[in-house]
Short mmCIF file of C-alpha atoms in Angstrom, two decimals:
data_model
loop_
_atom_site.label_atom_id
_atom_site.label_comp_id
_atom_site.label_asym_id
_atom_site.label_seq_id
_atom_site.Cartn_x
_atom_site.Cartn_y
_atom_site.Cartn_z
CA UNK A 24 8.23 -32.71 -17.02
CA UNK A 25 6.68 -34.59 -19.85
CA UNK A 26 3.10 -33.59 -21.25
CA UNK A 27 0.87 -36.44 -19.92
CA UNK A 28 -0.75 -37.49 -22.62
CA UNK A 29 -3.78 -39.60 -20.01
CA UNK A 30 -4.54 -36.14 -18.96
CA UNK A 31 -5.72 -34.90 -22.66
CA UNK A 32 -7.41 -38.38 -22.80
CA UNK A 33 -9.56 -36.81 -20.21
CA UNK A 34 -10.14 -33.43 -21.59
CA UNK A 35 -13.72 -32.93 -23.41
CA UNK A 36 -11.78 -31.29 -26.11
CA UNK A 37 -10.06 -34.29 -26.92
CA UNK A 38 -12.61 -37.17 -26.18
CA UNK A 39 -13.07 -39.64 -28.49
CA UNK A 40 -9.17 -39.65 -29.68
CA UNK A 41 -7.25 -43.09 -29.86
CA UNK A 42 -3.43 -42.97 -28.87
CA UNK A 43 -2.43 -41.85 -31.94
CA UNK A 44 -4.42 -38.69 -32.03
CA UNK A 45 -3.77 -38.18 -28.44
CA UNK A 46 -0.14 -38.58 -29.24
CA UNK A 47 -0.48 -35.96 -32.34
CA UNK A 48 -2.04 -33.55 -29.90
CA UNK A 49 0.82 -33.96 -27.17
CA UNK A 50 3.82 -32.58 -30.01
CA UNK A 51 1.54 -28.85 -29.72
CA UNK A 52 1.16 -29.05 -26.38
CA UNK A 53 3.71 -27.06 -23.79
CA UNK A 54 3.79 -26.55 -20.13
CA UNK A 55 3.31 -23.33 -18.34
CA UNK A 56 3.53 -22.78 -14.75
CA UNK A 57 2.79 -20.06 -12.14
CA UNK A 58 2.90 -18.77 -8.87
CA UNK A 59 -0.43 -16.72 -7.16
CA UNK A 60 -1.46 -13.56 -8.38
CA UNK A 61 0.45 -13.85 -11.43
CA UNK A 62 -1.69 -12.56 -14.36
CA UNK A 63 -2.04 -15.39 -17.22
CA UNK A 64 -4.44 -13.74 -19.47
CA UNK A 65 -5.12 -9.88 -19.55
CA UNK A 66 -8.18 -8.99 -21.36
CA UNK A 67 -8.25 -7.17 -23.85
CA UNK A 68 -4.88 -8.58 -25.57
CA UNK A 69 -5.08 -10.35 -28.77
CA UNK A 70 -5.54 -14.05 -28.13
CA UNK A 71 -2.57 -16.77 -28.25
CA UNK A 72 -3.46 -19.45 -26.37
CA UNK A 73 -6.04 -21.92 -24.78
CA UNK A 74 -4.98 -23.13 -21.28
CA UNK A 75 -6.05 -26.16 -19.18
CA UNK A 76 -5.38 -26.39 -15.55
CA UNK A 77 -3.45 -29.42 -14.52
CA UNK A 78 -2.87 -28.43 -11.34
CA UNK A 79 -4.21 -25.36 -8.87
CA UNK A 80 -7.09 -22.79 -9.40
CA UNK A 81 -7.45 -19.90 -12.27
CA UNK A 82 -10.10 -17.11 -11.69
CA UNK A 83 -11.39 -15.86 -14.70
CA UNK A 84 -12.50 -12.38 -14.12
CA UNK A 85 -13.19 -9.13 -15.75
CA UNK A 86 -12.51 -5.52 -14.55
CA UNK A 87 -14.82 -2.62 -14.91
CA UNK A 88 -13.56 1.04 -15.56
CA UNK A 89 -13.82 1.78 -11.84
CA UNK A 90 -12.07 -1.08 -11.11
CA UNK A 91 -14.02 -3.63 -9.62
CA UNK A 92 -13.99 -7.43 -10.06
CA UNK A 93 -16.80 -9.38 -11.71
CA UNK A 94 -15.39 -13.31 -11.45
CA UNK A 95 -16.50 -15.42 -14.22
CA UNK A 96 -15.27 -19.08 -13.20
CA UNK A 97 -12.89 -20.73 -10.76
CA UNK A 98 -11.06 -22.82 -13.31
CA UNK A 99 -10.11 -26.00 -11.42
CA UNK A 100 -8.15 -29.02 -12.94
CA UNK A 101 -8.83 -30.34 -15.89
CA UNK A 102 -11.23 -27.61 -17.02
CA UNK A 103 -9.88 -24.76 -19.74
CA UNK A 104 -10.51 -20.97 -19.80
CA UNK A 105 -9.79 -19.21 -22.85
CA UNK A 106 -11.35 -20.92 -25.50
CA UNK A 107 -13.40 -18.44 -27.05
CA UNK A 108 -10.95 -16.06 -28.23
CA UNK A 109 -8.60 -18.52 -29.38
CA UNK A 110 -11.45 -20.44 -31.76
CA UNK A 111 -12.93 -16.77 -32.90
CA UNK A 112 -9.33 -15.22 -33.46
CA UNK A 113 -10.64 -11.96 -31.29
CA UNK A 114 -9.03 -10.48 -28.15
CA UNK A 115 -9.45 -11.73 -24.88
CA UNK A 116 -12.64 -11.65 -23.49
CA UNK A 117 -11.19 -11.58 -19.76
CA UNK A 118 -8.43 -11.69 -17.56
CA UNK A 119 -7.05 -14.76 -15.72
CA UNK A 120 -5.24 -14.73 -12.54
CA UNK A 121 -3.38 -17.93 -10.35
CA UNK A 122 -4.89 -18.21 -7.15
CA UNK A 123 -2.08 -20.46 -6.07
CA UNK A 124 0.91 -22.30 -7.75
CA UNK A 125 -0.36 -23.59 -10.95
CA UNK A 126 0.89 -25.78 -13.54
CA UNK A 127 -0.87 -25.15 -17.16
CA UNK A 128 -1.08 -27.19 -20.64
CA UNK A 129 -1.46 -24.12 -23.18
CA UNK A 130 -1.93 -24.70 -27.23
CA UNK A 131 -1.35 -21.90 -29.09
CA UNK A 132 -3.90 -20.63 -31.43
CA UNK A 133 -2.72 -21.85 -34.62
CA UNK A 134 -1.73 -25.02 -33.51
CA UNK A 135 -5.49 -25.34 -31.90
CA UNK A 136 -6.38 -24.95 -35.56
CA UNK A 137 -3.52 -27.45 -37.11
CA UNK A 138 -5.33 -30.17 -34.30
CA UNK A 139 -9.04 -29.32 -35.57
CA UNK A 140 -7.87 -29.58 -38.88
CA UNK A 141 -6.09 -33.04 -38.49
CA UNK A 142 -8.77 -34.60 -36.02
CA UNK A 143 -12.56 -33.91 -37.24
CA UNK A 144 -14.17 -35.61 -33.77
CA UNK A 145 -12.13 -32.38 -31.74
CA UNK A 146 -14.11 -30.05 -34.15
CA UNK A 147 -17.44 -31.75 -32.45
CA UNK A 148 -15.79 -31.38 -28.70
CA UNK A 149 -15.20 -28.06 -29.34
CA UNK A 150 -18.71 -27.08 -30.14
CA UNK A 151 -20.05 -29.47 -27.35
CA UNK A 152 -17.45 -27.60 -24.96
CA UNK A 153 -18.51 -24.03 -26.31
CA UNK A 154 -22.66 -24.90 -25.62
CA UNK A 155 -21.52 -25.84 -22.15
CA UNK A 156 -19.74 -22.18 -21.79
CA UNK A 157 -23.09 -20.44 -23.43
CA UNK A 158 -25.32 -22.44 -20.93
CA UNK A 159 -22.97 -21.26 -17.98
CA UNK A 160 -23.16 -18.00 -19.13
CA UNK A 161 -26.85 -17.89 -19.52
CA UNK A 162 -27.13 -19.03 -15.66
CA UNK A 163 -24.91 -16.36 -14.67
CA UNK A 164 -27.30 -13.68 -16.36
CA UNK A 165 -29.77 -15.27 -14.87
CA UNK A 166 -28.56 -14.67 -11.53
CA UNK A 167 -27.28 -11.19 -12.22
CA UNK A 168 -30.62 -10.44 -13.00
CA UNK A 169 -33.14 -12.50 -10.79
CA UNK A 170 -31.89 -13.23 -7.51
CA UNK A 171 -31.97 -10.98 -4.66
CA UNK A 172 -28.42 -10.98 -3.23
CA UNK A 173 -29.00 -12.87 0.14
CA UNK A 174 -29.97 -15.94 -2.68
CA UNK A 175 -27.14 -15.61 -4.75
CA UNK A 176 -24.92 -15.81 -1.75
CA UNK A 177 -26.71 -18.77 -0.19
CA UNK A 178 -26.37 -20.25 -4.12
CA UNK A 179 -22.62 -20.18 -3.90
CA UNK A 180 -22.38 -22.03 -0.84
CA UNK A 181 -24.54 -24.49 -2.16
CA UNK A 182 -22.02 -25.43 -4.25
CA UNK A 183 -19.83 -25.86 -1.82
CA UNK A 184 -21.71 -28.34 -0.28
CA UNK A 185 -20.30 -32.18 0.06
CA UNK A 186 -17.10 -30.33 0.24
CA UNK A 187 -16.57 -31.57 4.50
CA UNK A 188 -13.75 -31.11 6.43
CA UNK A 189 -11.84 -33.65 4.96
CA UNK A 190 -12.07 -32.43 2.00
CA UNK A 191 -8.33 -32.26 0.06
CA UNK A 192 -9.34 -29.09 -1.64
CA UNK A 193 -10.94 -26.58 1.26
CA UNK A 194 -11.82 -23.04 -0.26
CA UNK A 195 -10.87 -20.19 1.19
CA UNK A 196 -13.12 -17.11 -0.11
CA UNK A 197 -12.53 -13.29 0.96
CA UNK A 198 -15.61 -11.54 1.33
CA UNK A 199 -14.29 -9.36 -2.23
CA UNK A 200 -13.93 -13.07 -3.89
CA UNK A 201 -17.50 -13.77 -2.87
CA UNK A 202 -18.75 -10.56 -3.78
CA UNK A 203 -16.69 -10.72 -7.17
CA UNK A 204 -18.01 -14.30 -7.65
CA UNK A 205 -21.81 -13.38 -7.59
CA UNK A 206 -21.95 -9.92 -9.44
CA UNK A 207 -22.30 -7.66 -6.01
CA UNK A 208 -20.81 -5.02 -3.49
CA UNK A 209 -18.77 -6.24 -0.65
CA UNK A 210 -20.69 -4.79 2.14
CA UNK A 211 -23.87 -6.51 0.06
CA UNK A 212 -22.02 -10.00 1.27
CA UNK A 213 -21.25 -9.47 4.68
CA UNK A 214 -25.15 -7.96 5.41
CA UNK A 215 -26.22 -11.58 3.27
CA UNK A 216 -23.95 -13.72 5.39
CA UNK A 217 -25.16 -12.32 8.40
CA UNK A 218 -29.07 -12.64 6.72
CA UNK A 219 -28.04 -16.29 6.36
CA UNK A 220 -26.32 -16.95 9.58
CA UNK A 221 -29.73 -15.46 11.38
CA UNK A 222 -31.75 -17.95 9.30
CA UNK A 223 -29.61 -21.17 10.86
CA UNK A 224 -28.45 -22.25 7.71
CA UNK A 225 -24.98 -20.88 8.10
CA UNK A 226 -22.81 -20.44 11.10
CA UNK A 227 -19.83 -17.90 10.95
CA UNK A 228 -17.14 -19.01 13.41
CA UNK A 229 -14.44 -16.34 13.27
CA UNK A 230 -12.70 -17.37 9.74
CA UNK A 231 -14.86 -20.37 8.86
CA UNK A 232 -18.27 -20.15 7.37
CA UNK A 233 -20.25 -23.53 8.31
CA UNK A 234 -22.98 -24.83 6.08
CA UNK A 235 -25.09 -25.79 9.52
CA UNK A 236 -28.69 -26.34 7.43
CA UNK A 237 -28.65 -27.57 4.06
CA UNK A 238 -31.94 -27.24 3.70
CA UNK A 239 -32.48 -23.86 4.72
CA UNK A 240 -29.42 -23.13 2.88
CA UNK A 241 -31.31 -24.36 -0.51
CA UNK A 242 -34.02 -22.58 0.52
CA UNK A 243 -32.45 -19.19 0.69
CA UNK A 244 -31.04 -20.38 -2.23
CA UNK A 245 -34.40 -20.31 -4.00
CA UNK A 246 -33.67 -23.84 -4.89
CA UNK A 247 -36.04 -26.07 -3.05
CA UNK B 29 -5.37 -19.40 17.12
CA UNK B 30 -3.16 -19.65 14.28
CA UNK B 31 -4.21 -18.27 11.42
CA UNK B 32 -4.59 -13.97 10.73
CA UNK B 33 -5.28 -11.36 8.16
CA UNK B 34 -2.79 -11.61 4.98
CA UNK B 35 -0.63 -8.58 3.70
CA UNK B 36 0.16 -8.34 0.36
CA UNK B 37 3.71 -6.97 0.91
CA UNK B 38 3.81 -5.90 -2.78
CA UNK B 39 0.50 -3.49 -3.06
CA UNK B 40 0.84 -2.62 0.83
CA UNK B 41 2.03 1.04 0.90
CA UNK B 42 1.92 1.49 4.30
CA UNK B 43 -0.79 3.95 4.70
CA UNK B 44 -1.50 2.99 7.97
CA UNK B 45 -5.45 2.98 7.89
CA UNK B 46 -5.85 -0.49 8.37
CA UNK B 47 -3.49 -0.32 11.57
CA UNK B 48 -6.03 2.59 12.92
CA UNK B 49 -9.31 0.36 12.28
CA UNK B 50 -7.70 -2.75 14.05
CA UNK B 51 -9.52 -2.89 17.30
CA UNK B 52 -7.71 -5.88 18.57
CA UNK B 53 -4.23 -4.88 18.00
CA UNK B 54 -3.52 -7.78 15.45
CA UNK B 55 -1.35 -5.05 12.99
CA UNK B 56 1.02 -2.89 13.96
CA UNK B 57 3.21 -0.74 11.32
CA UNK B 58 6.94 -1.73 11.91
CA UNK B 59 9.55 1.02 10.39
CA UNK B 60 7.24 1.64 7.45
CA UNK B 61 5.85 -2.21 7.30
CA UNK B 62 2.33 -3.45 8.22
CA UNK B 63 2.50 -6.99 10.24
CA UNK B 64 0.36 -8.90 11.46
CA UNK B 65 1.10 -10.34 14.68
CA UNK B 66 -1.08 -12.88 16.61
CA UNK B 67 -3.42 -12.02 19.50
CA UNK B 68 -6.32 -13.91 21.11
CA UNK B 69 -8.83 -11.07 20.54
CA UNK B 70 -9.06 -11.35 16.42
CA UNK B 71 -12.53 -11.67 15.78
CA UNK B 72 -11.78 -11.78 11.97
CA UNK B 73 -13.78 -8.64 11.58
CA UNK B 74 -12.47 -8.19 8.33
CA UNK B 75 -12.49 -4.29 8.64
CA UNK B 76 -9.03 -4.43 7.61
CA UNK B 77 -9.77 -5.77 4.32
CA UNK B 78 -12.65 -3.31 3.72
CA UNK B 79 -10.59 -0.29 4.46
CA UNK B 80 -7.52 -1.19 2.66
CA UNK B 81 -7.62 1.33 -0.63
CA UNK B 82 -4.94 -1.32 -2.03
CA UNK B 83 -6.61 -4.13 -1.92
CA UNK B 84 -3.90 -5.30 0.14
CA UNK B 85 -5.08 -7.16 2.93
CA UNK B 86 -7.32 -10.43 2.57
CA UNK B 87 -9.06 -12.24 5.63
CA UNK B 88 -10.45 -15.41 3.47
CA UNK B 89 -13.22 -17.81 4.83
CA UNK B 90 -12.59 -21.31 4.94
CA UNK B 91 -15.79 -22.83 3.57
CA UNK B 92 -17.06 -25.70 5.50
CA UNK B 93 -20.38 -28.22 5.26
CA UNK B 94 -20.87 -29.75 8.49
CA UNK B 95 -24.49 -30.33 7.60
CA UNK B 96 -24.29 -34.06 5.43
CA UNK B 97 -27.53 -35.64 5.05
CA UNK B 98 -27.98 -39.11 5.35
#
């Protein structure tokens, strides 16, 4: 399949580009795809190449010596993960895993550099798109160290709000994912979803969670 | 009733813990194979998951918002 050059167009990294600069970016850019649970970055490896999702979901994650899962980001379509260690030539900062068939755009790192070098305006994305990572970062610390756990569960499913039954893309979350996802234990999840389920704002029918109370939900959230 | 708890065939080494914790009867080791096989009484307890030292088994959540403001 062809690189589509419209999806660059819409890539921060490469905003501002007329044709012929998208065009010069499509020669470096090549097509990866893979099935779930295949590993697509391990951390720790030197760095080769900066991904974006064109189709499917990418957790970003990192391990911890006894083996348990902090997630960083669900990478969703048309976002990137691995920009950092690409632009600062050091290893990989984390690991990223397909959570379903995926189909990538990768550039490797030298050629990331050839395309800074040749278009000035992607040397401006790319520090717009690395203050966007350092403020998503920050709010993750934030949350790590602020909220009490019930809150940081009832702030993930905020974010799922607007997301109905109709929705194309439904997520489906283990209780690990979650607990991944927000920096806790497990067993901290299920005692918060049952916290939150007593407070009305969710309601757990056998595998669905249901956002019953948005407002109470925001509440618990420590956002309202 | 449809859906049930998923078995990662590849990390599943048949240990046989999460077929002890199942209250309902939803897995039963086959030859030296886990399955899952439907039955009314799954509650999705997700014990299963919790006890599998192989991070084998997942029960996901379908997240839902039936709660839209006007």
């Amino acid at each position: 399949m062809a690189i589509q050059g419209e999806f660059l167009k819409s890539e921060p990294y490469f905003s501002g580009l007329g044709e012929a600069g998208i065009e010069a970016v499509v020669r470096y850019v090549f097509e990866k795809r893979a099935v779930r649970g295949d590993i697509l970055v391990f951390e720790g490896e030197p760095s080769q190449e900066l991904y974006f999702v064109v189709e499917g979901v990418v957790k970003v994650f990192k391990t911890s010596a006894d083996g348990k899962e902090q997630i960083f980001s669900i990478i969703r379509p048309g976002e990137s993960f691995n920009d950092v260690p690409v632009l600062d030539d050091g290893a990989n900062i984390f690991s990223a895993e397909a959570m379903g068939a995926v189909l990538l755009y990768g550039i490797r790192k030298k050629d990331m550099r050839a395309i800074i070098r040749e278009n000035p305006q992607v040397a401006v994305n790319v520090v717009q798109v690395l203050s966007r990572r350092v403020q998503e970062l920050v709010s993750l610390v934030e949350d790590l160290s602020f909220r009490h756990v019930t809150s940081r569960v009832a702030k993930m499913l905020v974010g799922y709000i607007g997301r109905g039954p109709d929705s194309v893309e439904r997520p489906r979350l283990t209780q690990q994912e979650m607990a991944a996802m927000i920096g806790t234990a497990r067993e901290m999840v299920g005692r918060s979803l049952k916290t939150l389920e007593g407070s009305g704002a969710i309601r757990i029918e056998r595998n669905r969670i249901i956002i019953a109370n948005q407002k109470v939900l925001r509440e618990q959230a420590g956002l309202d | 009733m449809g859906e049930m708890p998923i078995i990662d065939r590849e990390k599943c080494q048949g240990c046989g813990l999460c077929v002890e914790i199942c209250a309902c009867g939803a897995l039963k080791m086959v030859g030296e194979v886990i399955e899952a096989v439907e039955v009314e009484e799954c509650g999705w307890c997700t014990l299963c998951e919790l006890v599998c030292p192989y991070g084998a088994i997942s029960c996901p959540f379908e997240i839902v918002c039936e709660d839209n403001p006007d």
